[in-house]
PDB file of C-alpha atoms in Angstrom:
ATOM      1  CA  MET A 271       5.067 -26.418 225.328  1.00 49.00           C
ATOM      2  CA  LYS A 272       7.367 -24.845 222.958  1.00 48.00           C
ATOM      3  CA  PRO A 273       7.808 -26.564 219.733  1.00 53.00           C
ATOM      4  CA  THR A 274      11.253 -28.040 219.203  1.00 53.00           C
ATOM      5  CA  THR A 275      13.199 -26.319 216.439  1.00 53.00           C
ATOM      6  CA  LYS A 276      14.854 -28.665 213.973  1.00 54.00           C
ATOM      7  CA  PHE A 277      17.771 -27.770 211.698  1.00 50.00           C
ATOM      8  CA  ILE A 278      18.632 -29.425 208.512  1.00 51.00           C
ATOM      9  CA  VAL A 279      22.432 -29.466 207.988  1.00 50.00           C
ATOM     10  CA  LEU A 280      23.502 -29.580 204.401  1.00 50.00           C
ATOM     11  CA  HIS A 281      27.054 -31.043 203.995  1.00 50.00           C
ATOM     12  CA  PRO A 282      28.943 -29.843 200.946  1.00 50.00           C
ATOM     13  CA  SER A 283      30.017 -33.320 199.926  1.00 48.00           C
ATOM     14  CA  ILE A 284      26.440 -34.213 199.224  1.00 46.00           C
ATOM     15  CA  HIS A 285      26.407 -31.963 196.152  1.00 50.00           C
ATOM     16  CA  LYS A 286      29.830 -33.023 194.818  1.00 48.00           C
ATOM     17  CA  PRO A 287      30.115 -35.699 192.210  1.00 49.00           C
ATOM     18  CA  PRO A 288      31.961 -38.787 193.264  1.00 50.00           C
ATOM     19  CA  LEU A 289      35.710 -38.330 193.455  1.00 48.00           C
ATOM     20  CA  THR A 290      36.495 -41.293 191.287  1.00 47.00           C
ATOM     21  CA  THR A 291      34.356 -40.011 188.431  1.00 45.00           C
ATOM     22  CA  THR A 292      36.182 -36.685 188.338  1.00 46.00           C
ATOM     23  CA  THR A 293      39.608 -38.301 188.380  1.00 45.00           C
ATOM     24  CA  THR A 294      38.778 -40.604 185.515  1.00 45.00           C
ATOM     25  CA  THR A 295      37.382 -37.914 183.256  1.00 47.00           C
ATOM     26  CA  THR A 296      40.250 -35.463 183.822  1.00 49.00           C
ATOM     27  CA  THR A 297      43.353 -37.666 183.794  1.00 51.00           C
ATOM     28  CA  HIS A 298      42.727 -40.097 180.923  1.00 62.00           C
ATOM     29  CA  PRO A 299      43.073 -37.598 177.997  1.00 65.00           C
ATOM     30  CA  ARG A 300      46.332 -36.264 179.452  1.00 68.00           C
ATOM     31  CA  LEU A 301      47.686 -39.759 179.875  1.00 67.00           C
ATOM     32  CA  TYR A 302      46.888 -40.595 176.268  1.00 67.00           C
ATOM     33  CA  LEU A 303      48.590 -37.459 175.006  1.00 67.00           C
ATOM     34  CA  PHE A 304      51.674 -38.088 177.116  1.00 68.00           C
ATOM     35  CA  THR A 305      51.929 -41.713 175.939  1.00 71.00           C
ATOM     36  CA  LEU A 306      51.531 -40.669 172.314  1.00 67.00           C
ATOM     37  CA  PHE A 307      54.281 -38.067 172.706  1.00 69.00           C
ATOM     38  CA  ILE A 308      56.665 -40.664 174.158  1.00 73.00           C
ATOM     39  CA  LEU A 309      55.975 -43.120 171.313  1.00 68.00           C
ATOM     40  CA  LEU A 310      56.537 -40.480 168.656  1.00 68.00           C
ATOM     41  CA  SER A 311      59.793 -39.463 170.294  1.00 71.00           C
ATOM     42  CA  LEU A 312      61.013 -43.050 170.389  1.00 68.00           C
ATOM     43  CA  LEU A 313      60.099 -43.590 166.728  1.00 64.00           C
ATOM     44  CA  LEU A 314      61.902 -40.417 165.684  1.00 64.00           C
ATOM     45  CA  THR A 315      65.024 -41.385 167.642  1.00 65.00           C
ATOM     46  CA  PHE A 316      65.052 -44.899 166.180  1.00 59.00           C
ATOM     47  CA  SER A 317      64.644 -43.522 162.668  1.00 61.00           C
ATOM     48  CA  LEU A 318      67.609 -41.192 163.087  1.00 55.00           C
ATOM     49  CA  ILE A 319      69.808 -43.974 164.497  1.00 54.00           C
ATOM     50  CA  THR A 320      69.074 -46.415 161.658  1.00 51.00           C
ATOM     51  CA  THR A 321      69.326 -43.964 158.744  1.00 49.00           C
ATOM     52  CA  LEU A 322      72.158 -41.694 159.815  1.00 45.00           C
ATOM     53  CA  PRO A 323      75.095 -44.074 159.011  1.00 48.00           C
ATOM     54  CA  TYR A 324      73.863 -44.670 155.467  1.00 43.00           C
ATOM     55  CA  THR A 325      73.355 -40.992 154.714  1.00 42.00           C
ATOM     56  CA  THR A 326      76.711 -39.941 156.137  1.00 41.00           C
ATOM     57  CA  THR A 327      78.844 -42.701 154.592  1.00 43.00           C
ATOM     58  CA  THR A 328      77.364 -42.872 151.110  1.00 43.00           C
ATOM     59  CA  VAL A 329      80.160 -42.789 148.501  1.00 43.00           C
ATOM     60  CA  THR A 330      79.486 -42.253 144.852  1.00 46.00           C
ATOM     61  CA  PRO A 331      81.271 -45.053 142.944  1.00 43.00           C
ATOM     62  CA  THR A 332      83.608 -44.103 140.133  1.00 47.00           C
ATOM     63  CA  THR A 333      82.619 -45.194 136.656  1.00 51.00           C
ATOM     64  CA  THR A 334      86.060 -46.601 135.834  1.00 56.00           C
ATOM     65  CA  PRO A 335      88.905 -47.769 138.090  1.00 59.00           C
ATOM     66  CA  HIS A 336      92.119 -45.825 138.234  1.00 59.00           C
ATOM     67  CA  PRO A 337      94.753 -46.990 135.742  1.00 66.00           C
ATOM     68  CA  LEU A 338      97.767 -48.836 137.055  1.00 68.00           C
ATOM     69  CA  PRO A 339     100.209 -46.197 138.342  1.00 73.00           C
ATOM     70  CA  THR A 340     103.035 -45.485 135.921  1.00 76.00           C
ATOM     71  CA  THR A 341     105.678 -46.306 138.512  1.00 62.00           C
ATOM     72  CA  VAL A 342     104.159 -49.748 139.153  1.00 75.00           C
ATOM     73  CA  HIS A 343     103.712 -50.346 135.433  1.00 75.00           C
ATOM     74  CA  ASP A 344     107.365 -49.506 134.722  1.00 70.00           C
ATOM     75  CA  ALA A 345     108.654 -51.522 137.680  1.00 64.00           C
ATOM     76  CA  LEU A 346     106.794 -54.659 136.552  1.00 79.00           C
ATOM     77  CA  LEU A 347     108.247 -54.347 133.078  1.00 75.00           C
ATOM     78  CA  HIS A 348     111.732 -53.741 134.483  1.00 71.00           C
ATOM     79  CA  TYR A 349     111.818 -56.851 136.653  1.00 70.00           C
ATOM     80  CA  ALA A 350     110.194 -59.017 133.981  1.00 71.00           C
ATOM     81  CA  THR A 351     112.865 -58.070 131.446  1.00 70.00           C
ATOM     82  CA  THR A 352     115.870 -58.184 133.762  1.00 69.00           C
ATOM     83  CA  THR A 353     117.934 -61.356 133.927  1.00 61.00           C
ATOM     84  CA  ALA A 354     119.544 -62.068 137.279  1.00 56.00           C
ATOM     85  CA  PRO A 355     123.379 -62.214 137.195  1.00 54.00           C
ATOM     86  CA  ASN A 356     123.460 -65.922 138.049  1.00 53.00           C
ATOM     87  CA  LEU A 357     121.071 -66.870 135.241  1.00 50.00           C
ATOM     88  CA  THR A 358     122.101 -67.549 131.669  1.00 49.00           C
ATOM     89  CA  THR A 359     118.603 -67.981 130.185  1.00 51.00           C
ATOM     90  CA  PRO A 360     117.211 -64.654 128.942  1.00 51.00           C
ATOM     91  CA  PRO A 361     113.533 -63.748 129.283  1.00 55.00           C
ATOM     92  CA  ARG A 362     111.177 -65.339 126.767  1.00 80.00           C
ATOM     93  CA  MET A 363     110.271 -61.931 125.355  1.00 91.00           C
ATOM     94  CA  THR A 364     112.514 -58.957 124.765  1.00 92.00           C
ATOM     95  CA  PRO A 365     111.841 -55.632 126.479  1.00 91.00           C
ATOM     96  CA  THR A 366     110.540 -54.100 123.234  1.00 95.00           C
ATOM     97  CA  GLU A 367     108.156 -57.037 122.678  1.00 96.00           C
ATOM     98  CA  LEU A 368     106.815 -56.795 126.223  1.00 95.00           C
ATOM     99  CA  THR A 369     106.404 -53.044 125.930  1.00 94.00           C
ATOM    100  CA  SER A 370     104.401 -53.425 122.713  1.00 97.00           C
ATOM    101  CA  ILE A 371     101.810 -55.614 124.459  1.00 97.00           C
ATOM    102  CA  ALA A 372     101.848 -53.610 127.707  1.00 95.00           C
ATOM    103  CA  THR A 373     101.149 -50.403 125.783  1.00 95.00           C
ATOM    104  CA  VAL A 374      97.968 -51.860 124.286  1.00 96.00           C
ATOM    105  CA  LEU A 375      96.824 -53.222 127.658  1.00 95.00           C
ATOM    106  CA  ARG A 376      97.247 -49.780 129.175  1.00 92.00           C
ATOM    107  CA  ARG A 377      94.776 -48.269 126.692  1.00 92.00           C
ATOM    108  CA  CYS A 378      91.822 -50.080 128.323  1.00 91.00           C
ATOM    109  CA  SER A 379      90.596 -47.530 130.863  1.00 84.00           C
ATOM    110  CA  ALA A 380      88.535 -50.088 132.778  1.00 86.00           C
ATOM    111  CA  GLY A 381      90.859 -53.056 132.163  1.00 91.00           C
ATOM    112  CA  CYS A 382      91.035 -55.340 129.138  1.00 95.00           C
ATOM    113  CA  ASN A 383      89.498 -58.693 128.364  1.00 96.00           C
ATOM    114  CA  PHE A 384      92.822 -60.429 127.746  1.00 98.00           C
ATOM    115  CA  LEU A 385      93.072 -64.013 126.441  1.00 98.00           C
ATOM    116  CA  VAL A 386      96.518 -65.644 126.564  1.00 98.00           C
ATOM    117  CA  PHE A 387      97.481 -68.934 124.923  1.00 98.00           C
ATOM    118  CA  GLY A 388     100.458 -70.404 126.768  1.00 96.00           C
ATOM    119  CA  LEU A 389     101.922 -70.280 130.281  1.00 95.00           C
ATOM    120  CA  THR A 390     105.322 -68.606 130.100  1.00 92.00           C
ATOM    121  CA  HIS A 391     107.835 -66.574 132.038  1.00 89.00           C
ATOM    122  CA  GLU A 392     105.545 -63.560 131.585  1.00 92.00           C
ATOM    123  CA  THR A 393     102.315 -65.114 132.925  1.00 92.00           C
ATOM    124  CA  LEU A 394     102.285 -63.247 136.240  1.00 91.00           C
ATOM    125  CA  LEU A 395     103.297 -60.044 134.479  1.00 92.00           C
ATOM    126  CA  TRP A 396     100.247 -60.167 132.193  1.00 94.00           C
ATOM    127  CA  HIS A 397      97.972 -60.790 135.150  1.00 93.00           C
ATOM    128  CA  ALA A 398      99.482 -57.884 137.081  1.00 91.00           C
ATOM    129  CA  LEU A 399      99.476 -55.407 134.188  1.00 92.00           C
ATOM    130  CA  ASN A 400      95.777 -56.126 133.596  1.00 94.00           C
ATOM    131  CA  VAL A 401      94.854 -56.090 137.277  1.00 89.00           C
ATOM    132  CA  TYR A 402      91.585 -54.193 136.675  1.00 91.00           C
ATOM    133  CA  GLY A 403      90.559 -56.380 133.734  1.00 94.00           C
ATOM    134  CA  ARG A 404      89.997 -60.045 133.022  1.00 95.00           C
ATOM    135  CA  THR A 405      92.981 -62.208 132.061  1.00 96.00           C
ATOM    136  CA  THR A 406      92.374 -65.820 131.038  1.00 97.00           C
ATOM    137  CA  PHE A 407      95.145 -68.314 130.321  1.00 98.00           C
ATOM    138  CA  VAL A 408      94.912 -71.428 128.122  1.00 98.00           C
ATOM    139  CA  ASP A 409      97.641 -74.060 128.101  1.00 97.00           C
ATOM    140  CA  GLU A 410      98.239 -77.632 126.958  1.00 96.00           C
ATOM    141  CA  ASN A 411      99.657 -78.861 130.279  1.00 95.00           C
ATOM    142  CA  PRO A 412      97.092 -79.647 133.011  1.00 95.00           C
ATOM    143  CA  TYR A 413      99.866 -80.021 135.599  1.00 96.00           C
ATOM    144  CA  PHE A 414     101.167 -76.502 134.998  1.00 94.00           C
ATOM    145  CA  ILE A 415      97.617 -75.178 135.158  1.00 95.00           C
ATOM    146  CA  SER A 416      96.937 -76.870 138.502  1.00 95.00           C
ATOM    147  CA  LYS A 417     100.211 -75.631 139.996  1.00 94.00           C
ATOM    148  CA  LEU A 418      99.503 -72.096 138.810  1.00 92.00           C
ATOM    149  CA  GLU A 419      96.023 -72.116 140.339  1.00 92.00           C
ATOM    150  CA  GLU A 420      97.403 -73.598 143.559  1.00 93.00           C
ATOM    151  CA  LYS A 421      99.984 -70.836 143.992  1.00 90.00           C
ATOM    152  CA  HIS A 422      97.802 -68.047 142.606  1.00 90.00           C
ATOM    153  CA  PRO A 423      94.106 -68.807 143.281  1.00 89.00           C
ATOM    154  CA  GLY A 424      93.008 -65.540 141.702  1.00 88.00           C
ATOM    155  CA  ILE A 425      94.222 -66.492 138.225  1.00 92.00           C
ATOM    156  CA  GLU A 426      91.774 -67.926 135.679  1.00 96.00           C
ATOM    157  CA  ALA A 427      93.376 -70.704 133.624  1.00 97.00           C
ATOM    158  CA  TYR A 428      92.207 -73.732 131.625  1.00 97.00           C
ATOM    159  CA  ASP A 429      93.932 -76.666 129.994  1.00 96.00           C
ATOM    160  CA  VAL A 430      92.998 -77.945 126.542  1.00 95.00           C
ATOM    161  CA  GLN A 431      94.070 -80.928 124.486  1.00 93.00           C
ATOM    162  CA  PHE A 432      95.528 -79.922 121.118  1.00 94.00           C
ATOM    163  CA  THR A 433      95.157 -82.492 118.348  1.00 93.00           C
ATOM    164  CA  THR A 434      97.348 -80.823 115.716  1.00 96.00           C
ATOM    165  CA  LYS A 435     101.065 -81.339 115.022  1.00 96.00           C
ATOM    166  CA  VAL A 436     103.677 -79.081 113.534  1.00 97.00           C
ATOM    167  CA  SER A 437     104.521 -81.747 110.947  1.00 96.00           C
ATOM    168  CA  GLU A 438     100.905 -81.717 109.683  1.00 96.00           C
ATOM    169  CA  LEU A 439     100.900 -78.061 108.661  1.00 97.00           C
ATOM    170  CA  LYS A 440     100.418 -78.646 104.913  1.00 96.00           C
ATOM    171  CA  GLU A 441      97.554 -81.142 105.325  1.00 97.00           C
ATOM    172  CA  LEU A 442      95.784 -79.022 107.928  1.00 97.00           C
ATOM    173  CA  MET A 443      95.978 -75.885 105.810  1.00 96.00           C
ATOM    174  CA  LYS A 444      94.499 -77.704 102.811  1.00 96.00           C
ATOM    175  CA  TYR A 445      91.729 -79.042 105.031  1.00 97.00           C
ATOM    176  CA  ALA A 446      90.950 -75.579 106.428  1.00 96.00           C
ATOM    177  CA  ARG A 447      90.653 -74.098 102.948  1.00 95.00           C
ATOM    178  CA  SER A 448      88.326 -76.877 101.854  1.00 96.00           C
ATOM    179  CA  GLU A 449      86.059 -76.200 104.865  1.00 96.00           C
ATOM    180  CA  LEU A 450      86.153 -72.420 104.572  1.00 93.00           C
ATOM    181  CA  ARG A 451      82.411 -72.171 103.881  1.00 92.00           C
ATOM    182  CA  ASN A 452      81.464 -74.868 106.361  1.00 94.00           C
ATOM    183  CA  GLU A 453      83.122 -75.893 109.621  1.00 95.00           C
ATOM    184  CA  CYS A 454      86.159 -73.593 109.335  1.00 96.00           C
ATOM    185  CA  ARG A 455      84.370 -70.377 108.384  1.00 94.00           C
ATOM    186  CA  PRO A 456      85.692 -67.095 109.855  1.00 95.00           C
ATOM    187  CA  VAL A 457      82.528 -66.146 111.776  1.00 94.00           C
ATOM    188  CA  GLN A 458      80.931 -68.799 113.983  1.00 94.00           C
ATOM    189  CA  ASN A 459      80.363 -70.027 117.520  1.00 93.00           C
ATOM    190  CA  LEU A 460      83.416 -72.179 118.135  1.00 95.00           C
ATOM    191  CA  LEU A 461      81.679 -74.033 120.929  1.00 92.00           C
ATOM    192  CA  PHE A 462      79.749 -75.966 118.272  1.00 93.00           C
ATOM    193  CA  SER A 463      82.464 -76.074 115.622  1.00 95.00           C
ATOM    194  CA  GLU A 464      83.681 -79.361 114.154  1.00 95.00           C
ATOM    195  CA  CYS A 465      86.680 -77.770 112.421  1.00 97.00           C
ATOM    196  CA  LYS A 466      89.898 -79.674 113.184  1.00 96.00           C
ATOM    197  CA  LEU A 467      91.658 -76.389 113.921  1.00 97.00           C
ATOM    198  CA  ALA A 468      89.057 -75.026 116.334  1.00 97.00           C
ATOM    199  CA  ILE A 469      89.534 -75.089 120.106  1.00 97.00           C
ATOM    200  CA  ASN A 470      86.016 -75.990 121.226  1.00 94.00           C
ATOM    201  CA  ASP A 471      86.454 -77.570 124.662  1.00 93.00           C
ATOM    202  CA  LEU A 472      86.894 -74.452 126.791  1.00 95.00           C
ATOM    203  CA  PRO A 473      84.183 -73.440 129.299  1.00 95.00           C
ATOM    204  CA  ASN A 474      81.132 -72.011 127.546  1.00 94.00           C
ATOM    205  CA  HIS A 475      81.535 -68.480 128.860  1.00 94.00           C
ATOM    206  CA  VAL A 476      84.956 -68.085 127.232  1.00 95.00           C
ATOM    207  CA  TYR A 477      83.279 -68.048 123.819  1.00 95.00           C
ATOM    208  CA  ASP A 478      80.895 -65.256 124.863  1.00 94.00           C
ATOM    209  CA  VAL A 479      83.540 -62.761 125.981  1.00 95.00           C
ATOM    210  CA  ALA A 480      84.415 -59.858 123.698  1.00 95.00           C
ATOM    211  CA  TRP A 481      88.192 -60.116 123.909  1.00 96.00           C
ATOM    212  CA  ASP A 482      90.075 -56.829 123.572  1.00 96.00           C
ATOM    213  CA  VAL A 483      93.515 -58.435 123.354  1.00 97.00           C
ATOM    214  CA  ILE A 484      94.598 -61.976 122.442  1.00 98.00           C
ATOM    215  CA  LEU A 485      98.166 -63.211 122.808  1.00 98.00           C
ATOM    216  CA  VAL A 486      99.321 -66.441 121.146  1.00 98.00           C
ATOM    217  CA  ASP A 487     102.470 -67.594 122.957  1.00 97.00           C
ATOM    218  CA  GLY A 488     101.683 -71.294 123.146  1.00 95.00           C
ATOM    219  CA  PRO A 489     101.456 -74.211 122.893  1.00 96.00           C
ATOM    220  CA  ARG A 490     104.879 -75.638 122.031  1.00 94.00           C
ATOM    221  CA  GLY A 491     105.904 -75.510 118.414  1.00 93.00           C
ATOM    222  CA  TYR A 492     109.644 -76.095 118.175  1.00 91.00           C
ATOM    223  CA  PHE A 493     109.709 -79.776 117.117  1.00 94.00           C
ATOM    224  CA  PRO A 494     107.713 -81.811 114.538  1.00 95.00           C
ATOM    225  CA  LYS A 495     105.478 -83.660 117.005  1.00 95.00           C
ATOM    226  CA  ALA A 496     104.661 -80.567 119.025  1.00 95.00           C
ATOM    227  CA  PRO A 497     101.060 -79.333 118.708  1.00 96.00           C
ATOM    228  CA  GLY A 498     102.116 -75.999 117.259  1.00 96.00           C
ATOM    229  CA  ARG A 499     100.071 -72.805 117.292  1.00 97.00           C
ATOM    230  CA  LEU A 500      97.911 -73.339 114.229  1.00 97.00           C
ATOM    231  CA  SER A 501      94.796 -74.044 116.321  1.00 97.00           C
ATOM    232  CA  ALA A 502      95.434 -71.131 118.677  1.00 98.00           C
ATOM    233  CA  ILE A 503      95.866 -68.676 115.784  1.00 98.00           C
ATOM    234  CA  PHE A 504      92.781 -69.970 113.958  1.00 98.00           C
ATOM    235  CA  THR A 505      90.744 -69.727 117.172  1.00 98.00           C
ATOM    236  CA  ALA A 506      92.029 -66.198 117.836  1.00 97.00           C
ATOM    237  CA  GLY A 507      91.044 -65.138 114.327  1.00 96.00           C
ATOM    238  CA  VAL A 508      87.517 -66.503 114.662  1.00 96.00           C
ATOM    239  CA  LEU A 509      86.959 -65.061 118.147  1.00 96.00           C
ATOM    240  CA  ALA A 510      88.109 -61.620 117.006  1.00 96.00           C
ATOM    241  CA  ARG A 511      85.705 -61.631 114.047  1.00 94.00           C
ATOM    242  CA  SER A 512      82.739 -63.260 115.802  1.00 92.00           C
ATOM    243  CA  VAL A 513      82.425 -61.969 119.370  1.00 86.00           C
ATOM    244  CA  GLY A 514      85.207 -59.462 119.696  1.00 68.00           C
ATOM    245  CA  THR A 515      84.958 -55.731 120.107  1.00 73.00           C
ATOM    246  CA  ASP A 516      85.007 -53.543 116.996  1.00 88.00           C
ATOM    247  CA  LYS A 517      88.748 -54.164 116.826  1.00 94.00           C
ATOM    248  CA  THR A 518      90.718 -56.883 118.591  1.00 96.00           C
ATOM    249  CA  HIS A 519      94.477 -56.728 119.039  1.00 97.00           C
ATOM    250  CA  VAL A 520      96.052 -60.127 118.339  1.00 98.00           C
ATOM    251  CA  PHE A 521      99.724 -60.724 119.136  1.00 98.00           C
ATOM    252  CA  VAL A 522     101.616 -63.765 117.832  1.00 98.00           C
ATOM    253  CA  HIS A 523     104.969 -64.522 119.458  1.00 97.00           C
ATOM    254  CA  GLU A 524     107.772 -66.276 117.539  1.00 95.00           C
ATOM    255  CA  PHE A 525     106.134 -64.986 114.410  1.00 94.00           C
ATOM    256  CA  ASP A 526     109.195 -65.835 112.323  1.00 93.00           C
ATOM    257  CA  ARG A 527     108.612 -69.622 112.538  1.00 95.00           C
ATOM    258  CA  GLU A 528     106.851 -71.357 109.649  1.00 95.00           C
ATOM    259  CA  VAL A 529     103.663 -72.468 111.410  1.00 96.00           C
ATOM    260  CA  GLU A 530     103.145 -69.082 113.077  1.00 97.00           C
ATOM    261  CA  LYS A 531     103.878 -67.143 109.882  1.00 96.00           C
ATOM    262  CA  VAL A 532     101.735 -69.256 107.545  1.00 96.00           C
ATOM    263  CA  SER A 533      98.729 -69.520 109.874  1.00 97.00           C
ATOM    264  CA  SER A 534      98.879 -65.815 110.740  1.00 97.00           C
ATOM    265  CA  ASP A 535      98.866 -64.882 107.042  1.00 96.00           C
ATOM    266  CA  GLU A 536      95.917 -67.212 106.506  1.00 96.00           C
ATOM    267  CA  PHE A 537      93.699 -66.413 109.494  1.00 97.00           C
ATOM    268  CA  LEU A 538      94.850 -63.012 110.809  1.00 97.00           C
ATOM    269  CA  CYS A 539      95.852 -61.609 107.404  1.00 96.00           C
ATOM    270  CA  SER A 540      98.895 -59.570 106.408  1.00 94.00           C
ATOM    271  CA  GLU A 541      96.607 -56.591 105.707  1.00 95.00           C
ATOM    272  CA  ASN A 542      95.872 -56.471 109.464  1.00 96.00           C
ATOM    273  CA  LEU A 543      99.545 -56.573 110.500  1.00 97.00           C
ATOM    274  CA  VAL A 544     100.196 -53.159 112.071  1.00 97.00           C
ATOM    275  CA  GLU A 545     103.522 -53.773 113.768  1.00 96.00           C
ATOM    276  CA  ARG A 546     106.338 -56.245 113.995  1.00 96.00           C
ATOM    277  CA  VAL A 547     108.702 -55.999 116.948  1.00 96.00           C
ATOM    278  CA  GLY A 548     111.438 -58.601 117.071  1.00 95.00           C
ATOM    279  CA  SER A 549     109.663 -61.943 116.736  1.00 96.00           C
ATOM    280  CA  LEU A 550     106.285 -60.502 117.777  1.00 97.00           C
ATOM    281  CA  GLY A 551     103.569 -59.852 115.202  1.00 97.00           C
ATOM    282  CA  HIS A 552     100.828 -57.378 116.103  1.00 98.00           C
ATOM    283  CA  PHE A 553      97.528 -57.636 114.217  1.00 98.00           C
ATOM    284  CA  VAL A 554      94.364 -55.565 114.570  1.00 97.00           C
ATOM    285  CA  VAL A 555      91.372 -57.650 113.441  1.00 96.00           C
ATOM    286  CA  GLU A 556      87.946 -56.105 112.921  1.00 93.00           C
ATOM    287  CA  LYS A 557      84.667 -57.761 113.803  1.00 91.00           C
ATOM    288  CA  ARG A 558      82.973 -59.217 110.726  1.00 85.00           C
ATOM    289  CA  ASP A 559      79.481 -59.863 109.421  1.00 80.00           C
ATOM    290  CA  LEU A 560      79.382 -63.138 107.509  1.00 70.00           C
ATOM    291  CA  ASN A 561      76.470 -61.971 105.348  1.00 68.00           C
ATOM    292  CA  VAL A 562      78.295 -58.800 104.342  1.00 66.00           C
ATOM    293  CA  ASP A 563      81.949 -59.822 104.281  1.00 67.00           C
ATOM    294  CA  GLY A 564      81.526 -63.340 102.961  1.00 71.00           C
ATOM    295  CA  TYR A 565      83.459 -66.436 103.932  1.00 82.00           C
ATOM    296  CA  GLN A 566      87.006 -65.172 103.390  1.00 87.00           C
ATOM    297  CA  PHE A 567      89.286 -64.507 106.340  1.00 92.00           C
ATOM    298  CA  CYS A 568      91.290 -61.951 104.356  1.00 92.00           C
ATOM    299  CA  ARG A 569      90.145 -59.315 101.892  1.00 85.00           C
ATOM    300  CA  ASN A 570      93.434 -59.756 100.052  1.00 82.00           C
ATOM    301  CA  PRO A 571      94.722 -63.252  99.208  1.00 74.00           C
ATOM    302  CA  PRO A 572      97.049 -64.474 101.975  1.00 70.00           C
ATOM    303  CA  LEU A 573     100.723 -64.789 101.185  1.00 62.00           C
ATOM    304  CA  SER A 574     100.484 -68.522 101.892  1.00 58.00           C
ATOM    305  CA  ALA A 575      97.712 -69.081  99.342  1.00 53.00           C
ATOM    306  CA  VAL A 576     100.196 -70.789  97.050  1.00 45.00           C
ATOM    307  CA  PRO A 577     100.645 -74.546  97.615  1.00 53.00           C
ATOM    308  CA  LEU A 578     102.800 -75.186 100.633  1.00 51.00           C
ATOM    309  CA  THR A 579     106.103 -76.908 100.209  1.00 50.00           C
ATOM    310  CA  GLU A 580     106.764 -80.245 101.810  1.00 47.00           C
ATOM    311  CA  PRO A 581     108.172 -79.886 105.347  1.00 43.00           C
TER     312      PRO A 581
END
């Protein structure tokens, strides 16, 4: 009996590793790399989208604003000084007086700090001519102030209560001279002043501003019981010497009247009078150091230092 021959069949799959093991070890690293590439691409795209507008639209700001164009400047002055044919009342200021103030305002390259006592025909003109600066108005009439702010919300204006009278000029001047080294000294913080001539009830920040130009064109001063401009001129003189710039231009309108003339000689000083145009006095007052310059407003005795005559 022949022995039966037996064959052993070897199938190739027996020697192969499992299919799932091979798939796992070969596809996972590629998947990680692909996912990482997609994430980096998304991050780069997002970064470009968020930063591109800022880099393309960046504008370097100018250090100072452009001055008011000459044509606009001249047009404002023209219409402010022109009287309509059907009106008989001329402008409060003459063209030469307005031009004197406008010329100084135009010298401030970045706009002036401009303080104005009195609401007048020229109020909107001052605000427009100093459009790049700061213009602050002070007046005795709260109704006029409220109406101005209602019609022109962008204007800064405050009302104050004046306690002086035109008829009290002689007594008030004597008082001021007696308090020259105390409450009415030329260099001080008016916010805390007890001087009868000082305006000390304005908002606090007004006393911290270095005013380039101050115009005194109010309050009323054409009758004995009117408050007059003694307080406004005294306050202007102290502000110019205490917190002003190196030199402050102070204009006094209706300079030919007694109260304006006497108080200007006393507190702004004739030695500082650089120009007189019509009834407008133009003073240039330097900042002072009380310890160096002493307690006198003027280096030379004022013209009104002699006893005042009875009104």
